[in-house]
PDB file of C-alpha atoms and ligand atoms in Angstrom:
ATOM      1  CA  MET L   1      11.467   1.808  10.337  1.00 94.00           C
ATOM      2  CA  LYS L   2      12.960  -0.962   8.683  1.00 98.00           C
ATOM      3  CA  SER L   3      10.819  -2.270   5.977  1.00 98.00           C
ATOM      4  CA  LEU L   4       8.093  -1.143   3.537  1.00 98.00           C
ATOM      5  CA  CYS L   5       5.595  -3.019   1.432  1.00 98.00           C
ATOM      6  CA  ILE L   6       5.256  -1.196  -1.355  1.00 98.00           C
ATOM      7  CA  PHE L   7       2.088  -1.686  -3.800  1.00 98.00           C
ATOM      8  CA  LEU L   8       2.087  -0.735  -7.273  1.00 98.00           C
ATOM      9  CA  GLY L   9       1.172  -1.293 -10.935  1.00 98.00           C
ATOM     10  CA  ALA L  10       2.413  -4.300 -13.136  1.00 97.00           C
ATOM     11  CA  ASN L  11       1.916  -2.186 -15.493  1.00 98.00           C
ATOM     12  CA  PRO L  12       4.301   0.285 -16.677  1.00 98.00           C
ATOM     13  CA  GLY L  13       1.346   3.152 -16.842  1.00 98.00           C
ATOM     14  CA  ASN L  14       1.372   5.675 -20.171  1.00 98.00           C
ATOM     15  CA  ASP L  15       3.886   8.229 -19.408  1.00 98.00           C
ATOM     16  CA  GLU L  16       7.656   8.198 -18.233  1.00 98.00           C
ATOM     17  CA  LYS L  17       7.460  10.499 -15.304  1.00 98.00           C
ATOM     18  CA  TYR L  18       5.659   6.643 -13.263  1.00 98.00           C
ATOM     19  CA  ALA L  19       8.863   4.163 -14.420  1.00 98.00           C
ATOM     20  CA  GLU L  20      10.921   7.654 -13.042  1.00 98.00           C
ATOM     21  CA  ALA L  21       9.061   7.862  -9.222  1.00 98.00           C
ATOM     22  CA  ALA L  22       9.511   4.009  -9.267  1.00 98.00           C
ATOM     23  CA  ARG L  23      12.681   3.939  -9.286  1.00 98.00           C
ATOM     24  CA  ASN L  24      13.730   6.847  -7.283  1.00 98.00           C
ATOM     25  CA  MET L  25      11.101   4.931  -4.976  1.00 98.00           C
ATOM     26  CA  GLY L  26      14.457   2.121  -4.942  1.00 98.00           C
ATOM     27  CA  ARG L  27      17.029   4.688  -4.909  1.00 98.00           C
ATOM     28  CA  GLU L  28      15.561   6.254  -1.403  1.00 98.00           C
ATOM     29  CA  LEU L  29      14.799   3.183   0.139  1.00 98.00           C
ATOM     30  CA  ALA L  30      18.325   1.278  -0.596  1.00 98.00           C
ATOM     31  CA  LYS L  31      19.728   4.789   0.262  1.00 98.00           C
ATOM     32  CA  ARG L  32      18.373   4.558   4.198  1.00 98.00           C
ATOM     33  CA  LYS L  33      18.884   0.648   4.164  1.00 98.00           C
ATOM     34  CA  ILE L  34      15.014   0.196   4.199  1.00 98.00           C
ATOM     35  CA  THR L  35      13.637  -3.075   3.197  1.00 98.00           C
ATOM     36  CA  THR L  36      11.378  -3.580  -0.118  1.00 98.00           C
ATOM     37  CA  ILE L  37       8.588  -5.743   0.265  1.00 98.00           C
ATOM     38  CA  TYR L  38       7.377  -6.173  -2.985  1.00 98.00           C
ATOM     39  CA  GLY L  39       5.238  -8.059  -5.033  1.00 98.00           C
ATOM     40  CA  GLY L  40       7.978 -10.561  -6.888  1.00 98.00           C
ATOM     41  CA  SER L  41       7.226  -9.342  -9.908  1.00 97.00           C
ATOM     42  CA  ASP L  42       9.674  -8.581 -12.985  1.00 96.00           C
ATOM     43  CA  MET L  43       7.597  -6.485 -14.332  1.00 97.00           C
ATOM     44  CA  GLY L  44       5.972  -2.642 -15.079  1.00 98.00           C
ATOM     45  CA  LEU L  45       6.958  -1.056 -12.621  1.00 98.00           C
ATOM     46  CA  MET L  46       7.360  -3.596  -9.793  1.00 98.00           C
ATOM     47  CA  GLY L  47      10.090  -4.277 -11.891  1.00 98.00           C
ATOM     48  CA  ILE L  48      11.437  -1.411 -12.302  1.00 98.00           C
ATOM     49  CA  LEU L  49      11.414  -0.751  -8.297  1.00 98.00           C
ATOM     50  CA  ALA L  50      13.213  -4.531  -7.842  1.00 98.00           C
ATOM     51  CA  GLU L  51      15.831  -3.576  -9.938  1.00 98.00           C
ATOM     52  CA  SER L  52      16.362   0.119  -9.451  1.00 98.00           C
ATOM     53  CA  ALA L  53      16.749  -1.072  -5.173  1.00 98.00           C
ATOM     54  CA  LEU L  54      19.004  -3.528  -6.041  1.00 98.00           C
ATOM     55  CA  GLU L  55      21.470  -1.385  -8.187  1.00 98.00           C
ATOM     56  CA  ALA L  56      21.197   0.706  -5.674  1.00 98.00           C
ATOM     57  CA  GLY L  57      22.575  -2.300  -2.777  1.00 98.00           C
ATOM     58  CA  GLY L  58      19.547  -2.285  -0.745  1.00 98.00           C
ATOM     59  CA  LYS L  59      17.574  -6.139   0.344  1.00 98.00           C
ATOM     60  CA  VAL L  60      14.562  -6.522  -2.020  1.00 98.00           C
ATOM     61  CA  ILE L  61      12.705  -9.717  -0.763  1.00 98.00           C
ATOM     62  CA  GLY L  62       9.661 -10.246  -3.191  1.00 98.00           C
ATOM     63  CA  VAL L  63       5.899 -11.896  -2.257  1.00 98.00           C
ATOM     64  CA  ILE L  64       4.287 -13.767  -4.940  1.00 97.00           C
ATOM     65  CA  PRO L  65       1.421 -16.676  -5.189  1.00 97.00           C
ATOM     66  CA  ASP L  66       2.708 -20.387  -6.227  1.00 96.00           C
ATOM     67  CA  SER L  67       0.179 -19.424  -9.135  1.00 96.00           C
ATOM     68  CA  LEU L  68       1.491 -16.349 -10.695  1.00 95.00           C
ATOM     69  CA  VAL L  69       5.332 -18.184 -10.539  1.00 94.00           C
ATOM     70  CA  LYS L  70       3.644 -20.602 -13.269  1.00 93.00           C
ATOM     71  CA  LYS L  71       3.424 -18.339 -15.165  1.00 92.00           C
ATOM     72  CA  ASN L  72       6.555 -16.499 -15.491  1.00 86.00           C
ATOM     73  CA  VAL L  73       6.763 -13.329 -13.747  1.00 89.00           C
ATOM     74  CA  SER L  74       8.112 -13.581 -10.853  1.00 94.00           C
ATOM     75  CA  HIS L  75      11.258 -12.034 -10.149  1.00 95.00           C
ATOM     76  CA  PRO L  76      14.599 -13.677 -10.941  1.00 94.00           C
ATOM     77  CA  ASN L  77      17.825 -11.986  -8.887  1.00 94.00           C
ATOM     78  CA  LEU L  78      15.669 -10.595  -5.199  1.00 98.00           C
ATOM     79  CA  THR L  79      17.574 -10.910  -2.237  1.00 98.00           C
ATOM     80  CA  GLU L  80      14.977 -13.773  -0.882  1.00 98.00           C
ATOM     81  CA  LEU L  81      11.970 -15.088  -3.057  1.00 98.00           C
ATOM     82  CA  HIS L  82       8.699 -16.230  -0.901  1.00 98.00           C
ATOM     83  CA  VAL L  83       6.619 -18.425  -2.721  1.00 98.00           C
ATOM     84  CA  THR L  84       3.141 -19.248  -0.971  1.00 98.00           C
ATOM     85  CA  GLU L  85      -0.414 -21.214  -1.882  1.00 97.00           C
ATOM     86  CA  SER L  86      -2.489 -18.501  -2.172  1.00 96.00           C
ATOM     87  CA  MET L  87      -3.525 -14.118  -2.514  1.00 95.00           C
ATOM     88  CA  HIS L  88      -4.557 -14.043   1.306  1.00 95.00           C
ATOM     89  CA  GLU L  89      -1.845 -15.790   2.190  1.00 97.00           C
ATOM     90  CA  ARG L  90       1.226 -13.775   0.163  1.00 97.00           C
ATOM     91  CA  LYS L  91      -0.634 -10.597   1.794  1.00 96.00           C
ATOM     92  CA  ALA L  92      -1.077 -11.730   5.070  1.00 97.00           C
ATOM     93  CA  LEU L  93       2.485 -11.995   4.499  1.00 98.00           C
ATOM     94  CA  MET L  94       3.260  -8.775   3.294  1.00 98.00           C
ATOM     95  CA  ALA L  95       1.662  -6.959   6.342  1.00 97.00           C
ATOM     96  CA  GLU L  96       3.591  -9.390   8.175  1.00 97.00           C
ATOM     97  CA  LEU L  97       7.127  -8.560   6.944  1.00 98.00           C
ATOM     98  CA  SER L  98       6.605  -4.507   6.465  1.00 98.00           C
ATOM     99  CA  ASP L  99       6.736  -1.352   9.015  1.00 98.00           C
ATOM    100  CA  GLY L 100       4.410   0.346   6.389  1.00 98.00           C
ATOM    101  CA  PHE L 101       3.188   0.199   3.133  1.00 98.00           C
ATOM    102  CA  ILE L 102       2.860   2.144   0.201  1.00 98.00           C
ATOM    103  CA  ALA L 103       0.717   2.752  -2.819  1.00 98.00           C
ATOM    104  CA  MET L 104       2.863   4.013  -5.709  1.00 98.00           C
ATOM    105  CA  PRO L 105       0.234   4.332  -9.213  1.00 98.00           C
ATOM    106  CA  GLY L 106      -1.346   1.198 -10.056  1.00 98.00           C
ATOM    107  CA  GLY L 107      -4.125  -0.492 -11.904  1.00 98.00           C
ATOM    108  CA  ILE L 108      -7.042  -2.870  -9.844  1.00 98.00           C
ATOM    109  CA  GLY L 109      -4.133  -4.962  -7.850  1.00 97.00           C
ATOM    110  CA  THR L 110      -2.566  -1.758  -6.436  1.00 98.00           C
ATOM    111  CA  MET L 111      -5.925  -0.903  -5.159  1.00 98.00           C
ATOM    112  CA  ASP L 112      -7.152  -3.983  -3.459  1.00 97.00           C
ATOM    113  CA  GLU L 113      -3.780  -4.169  -1.311  1.00 98.00           C
ATOM    114  CA  ILE L 114      -3.647  -1.030  -0.296  1.00 98.00           C
ATOM    115  CA  PHE L 115      -7.068  -0.691   1.035  1.00 98.00           C
ATOM    116  CA  GLU L 116      -7.430  -3.385   2.624  1.00 97.00           C
ATOM    117  CA  ILE L 117      -4.262  -3.190   3.983  1.00 98.00           C
ATOM    118  CA  PHE L 118      -5.874  -0.071   4.958  1.00 98.00           C
ATOM    119  CA  THR L 119      -9.241  -1.817   6.834  1.00 97.00           C
ATOM    120  CA  TRP L 120      -7.223  -3.758   9.047  1.00 96.00           C
ATOM    121  CA  ALA L 121      -5.306  -0.632  10.334  1.00 96.00           C
ATOM    122  CA  GLN L 122      -9.342   1.432  10.623  1.00 95.00           C
ATOM    123  CA  LEU L 123      -9.885  -1.598  11.870  1.00 94.00           C
ATOM    124  CA  GLY L 124      -7.007  -1.818  14.242  1.00 93.00           C
ATOM    125  CA  PHE L 125      -5.127  -4.445  13.530  1.00 94.00           C
ATOM    126  CA  HIS L 126      -2.674  -2.695  13.593  1.00 95.00           C
ATOM    127  CA  ASN L 127      -0.840   0.413  14.429  1.00 96.00           C
ATOM    128  CA  LYS L 128       1.183   1.157  11.015  1.00 97.00           C
ATOM    129  CA  PRO L 129       1.525   3.715   8.388  1.00 98.00           C
ATOM    130  CA  CYS L 130      -0.704   2.843   6.009  1.00 98.00           C
ATOM    131  CA  GLY L 131       0.108   6.028   2.301  1.00 98.00           C
ATOM    132  CA  LEU L 132      -0.485   7.259  -1.450  1.00 98.00           C
ATOM    133  CA  LEU L 133       2.575   8.593  -3.306  1.00 98.00           C
ATOM    134  CA  ASN L 134       0.849  10.497  -4.979  1.00 98.00           C
ATOM    135  CA  ILE L 135       2.504  10.893  -8.035  1.00 98.00           C
ATOM    136  CA  ASP L 136       1.718  14.077 -10.362  1.00 98.00           C
ATOM    137  CA  GLY L 137      -1.987  14.291  -9.141  1.00 98.00           C
ATOM    138  CA  TYR L 138      -3.191  10.299 -10.236  1.00 98.00           C
ATOM    139  CA  TYR L 139      -5.029   9.481  -6.554  1.00 98.00           C
ATOM    140  CA  ASP L 140      -6.699  13.170  -6.430  1.00 98.00           C
ATOM    141  CA  LYS L 141      -9.938  11.979  -7.229  1.00 98.00           C
ATOM    142  CA  LEU L 142      -9.143   8.523  -5.453  1.00 98.00           C
ATOM    143  CA  LEU L 143      -8.784  10.977  -2.365  1.00 98.00           C
ATOM    144  CA  ASP L 144     -11.336  13.138  -2.986  1.00 98.00           C
ATOM    145  CA  PHE L 145     -13.485   9.998  -3.044  1.00 98.00           C
ATOM    146  CA  LEU L 146     -13.041   9.116  -1.067  1.00 98.00           C
ATOM    147  CA  GLY L 147     -13.940  12.791   0.832  1.00 98.00           C
ATOM    148  CA  SER L 148     -17.570  11.993   0.049  1.00 98.00           C
ATOM    149  CA  VAL L 149     -17.421   8.581   1.527  1.00 98.00           C
ATOM    150  CA  VAL L 150     -16.678  11.216   4.876  1.00 98.00           C
ATOM    151  CA  GLU L 151     -19.885  13.076   3.959  1.00 98.00           C
ATOM    152  CA  GLU L 152     -21.930  10.419   3.049  1.00 98.00           C
ATOM    153  CA  GLY L 153     -20.975   8.531   6.907  1.00 96.00           C
ATOM    154  CA  PHE L 154     -19.328   5.785   6.102  1.00 96.00           C
ATOM    155  CA  LEU L 155     -16.208   6.998   7.041  1.00 96.00           C
ATOM    156  CA  LYS L 156     -14.134   8.648   9.356  1.00 95.00           C
ATOM    157  CA  GLY L 157     -12.813  11.953   8.326  1.00 96.00           C
ATOM    158  CA  VAL L 158     -10.186  11.132  11.474  1.00 96.00           C
ATOM    159  CA  HIS L 159     -10.183   7.614   9.735  1.00 96.00           C
ATOM    160  CA  LYS L 160      -9.291   9.311   5.995  1.00 97.00           C
ATOM    161  CA  ASP L 161      -6.778  10.868   7.332  1.00 96.00           C
ATOM    162  CA  MET L 162      -5.083   7.511   8.226  1.00 97.00           C
ATOM    163  CA  LEU L 163      -4.007   7.096   4.484  1.00 98.00           C
ATOM    164  CA  LEU L 164      -1.116   9.663   4.298  1.00 98.00           C
ATOM    165  CA  THR L 165      -0.253  11.040   1.426  1.00 98.00           C
ATOM    166  CA  ALA L 166       2.733  12.701  -0.212  1.00 98.00           C
ATOM    167  CA  SER L 167       4.316  14.056  -4.245  1.00 98.00           C
ATOM    168  CA  SER L 168       7.874  12.418  -3.016  1.00 98.00           C
ATOM    169  CA  PRO L 169       9.389   8.855  -1.589  1.00 98.00           C
ATOM    170  CA  ALA L 170      11.090  10.408   0.278  1.00 98.00           C
ATOM    171  CA  GLY L 171       7.882  12.362   0.617  1.00 98.00           C
ATOM    172  CA  ILE L 172       5.726   9.515   1.674  1.00 98.00           C
ATOM    173  CA  ILE L 173       8.496   7.974   4.189  1.00 98.00           C
ATOM    174  CA  ASP L 174       9.512  11.414   5.870  1.00 98.00           C
ATOM    175  CA  SER L 175       5.405  11.341   6.353  1.00 97.00           C
ATOM    176  CA  PHE L 176       5.488   7.791   8.448  1.00 97.00           C
ATOM    177  CA  ALA L 177       7.623   8.774  10.798  1.00 95.00           C
ATOM    178  CA  GLY L 178       6.139   9.194  14.463  1.00 87.00           C
ATOM    179  CA  TYR L 179       3.000   8.147  13.058  1.00 94.00           C
ATOM    180  CA  GLU L 180       0.117   7.134  16.383  1.00 92.00           C
ATOM    181  CA  PRO L 181      -3.058   5.914  14.541  1.00 89.00           C
ATOM    182  CA  PRO L 182      -6.214   7.601  16.279  1.00 86.00           C
ATOM    183  CA  VAL L 183      -7.367   5.494  18.740  1.00 81.00           C
ATOM    184  CA  VAL L 184     -11.488   6.262  17.636  1.00 79.00           C
ATOM    185  CA  SER L 185     -13.770   3.274  16.703  1.00 81.00           C
ATOM    186  CA  LYS L 186     -15.430   2.717  13.319  1.00 78.00           C
ATOM    187  CA  TRP L 187     -18.085   2.916  13.923  1.00 78.00           C
ATOM    188  CA  VAL L 188     -21.159   5.416  14.599  1.00 74.00           C
ATOM    189  CA  GLU L 189     -22.309   4.555  18.444  1.00 72.00           C
ATOM    190  CA  LYS L 190     -25.000   2.208  19.199  1.00 68.00           C
ATOM    191  CA  ALA L 191     -27.538   4.304  20.834  1.00 62.00           C
ATOM    192  CA  LYS L 192     -27.644   6.587  17.293  1.00 70.00           C
ATOM    193  CA  VAL L 193     -28.300   4.126  15.308  1.00 63.00           C
ATOM    194  CA  GLU L 194     -31.284   2.865  17.091  1.00 67.00           C
ATOM    195  CA  ILE L 195     -32.355   6.604  18.060  1.00 67.00           C
ATOM    196  CA  ARG L 196     -32.114   6.696  14.006  1.00 67.00           C
ATOM    197  CA  LYS L 197     -33.543   3.402  13.811  1.00 67.00           C
ATOM    198  CA  GLN L 198     -36.897   5.131  15.748  1.00 70.00           C
ATOM    199  CA  GLN L 199     -36.983   7.853  13.481  1.00 66.00           C
TER     200      GLN L 199
HETATM  201  P1  LIG P 201      -1.763  -3.688 -11.068  1.00 53.15           P
HETATM  202  O1  LIG P 201      -1.779  -3.067 -10.186  1.00 53.15           O
HETATM  203  O2  LIG P 201      -2.880  -4.159 -11.653  1.00 53.15           O
HETATM  204  O3  LIG P 201      -1.135  -3.644 -11.765  1.00 53.15           O
HETATM  205  O4  LIG P 201      -1.722  -5.013 -10.130  1.00 53.15           O
HETATM  206  C1  LIG P 201      -0.499  -5.504  -8.698  1.00 53.15           C
HETATM  207  C2  LIG P 201      -0.389  -5.643  -7.878  1.00 53.15           C
HETATM  208  O5  LIG P 201      -1.228  -6.372  -7.361  1.00 53.15           O
HETATM  209  C3  LIG P 201       1.055  -5.534  -7.552  1.00 53.15           C
HETATM  210  O6  LIG P 201       1.382  -4.666  -6.021  1.00 53.15           O
HETATM  211  C4  LIG P 201       1.048  -7.892  -6.809  1.00 53.15           C
HETATM  212  O7  LIG P 201       1.089  -7.061  -5.331  1.00 53.15           O
HETATM  213  C5  LIG P 201      -0.400  -7.297  -7.772  1.00 53.15           C
HETATM  214  N1  LIG P 201      -0.177  -7.923  -8.861  1.00 53.15           N
HETATM  215  C6  LIG P 201      -0.697  -7.589 -10.498  1.00 53.15           C
HETATM  216  N2  LIG P 201       0.422  -8.468 -11.023  1.00 53.15           N
HETATM  217  C7  LIG P 201       1.492  -9.584 -10.990  1.00 53.15           C
HETATM  218  C8  LIG P 201       2.150  -9.813 -11.167  1.00 53.15           C
HETATM  219  N3  LIG P 201       2.276  -9.890 -12.858  1.00 53.15           N
HETATM  220  N4  LIG P 201       3.051 -10.744 -10.124  1.00 53.15           N
HETATM  221  C9  LIG P 201       3.483 -10.559  -8.591  1.00 53.15           C
HETATM  222  N5  LIG P 201       2.504 -10.130  -8.671  1.00 53.15           N
HETATM  223  C10 LIG P 201       1.269  -9.172  -9.063  1.00 53.15           C
END
């Protein structure tokens, strides 16, 4: 694995444990000589991740839309900074540059990013691993909700399980090794849907 994309909060969160996790992730990526791909900001957990990876001798590539560069939130000292015209172009480039995707604690931006790339995985548009770094149970409620999405028949269990989880940076990176996506269609067979319509 040469590069991993990390989605994470542009805010630091209310507890030092999140900053600590971002620092550990940066160091872990650098130690393993894995290039960090991320949103290119110097703010919150994003900035902490980039700093720690760079300080530990790692390569960090930021991908940021021009609209955010104009708001003065881009990191000034990255190995590379790609500036895109739109958020869509940005996400597509992050996807292309990365061998896997990890969401650390974050807000709506982080969820949007991991769910989009997880959707693409479920549809078989790519075969790269996706995971949640579940620091101190941060994502437990989301995982419970995904369990009920399975129970209600909107998501298959095998697809839910494509979203790997671990509680430490080393754990989530290790879980990506040898990842094989399931070869199961997202959709209920058309024949079964027809039967239900007739009932
Ligand atoms: P959030 O989780 O809402 O804080 O959003 C963080 C995610 O959205 C990051 O992974 C970024 O890719 C993107 N994002 C949000 N705010 C910024 C920002 N100020 N600069 C660059 N990217 C951002």
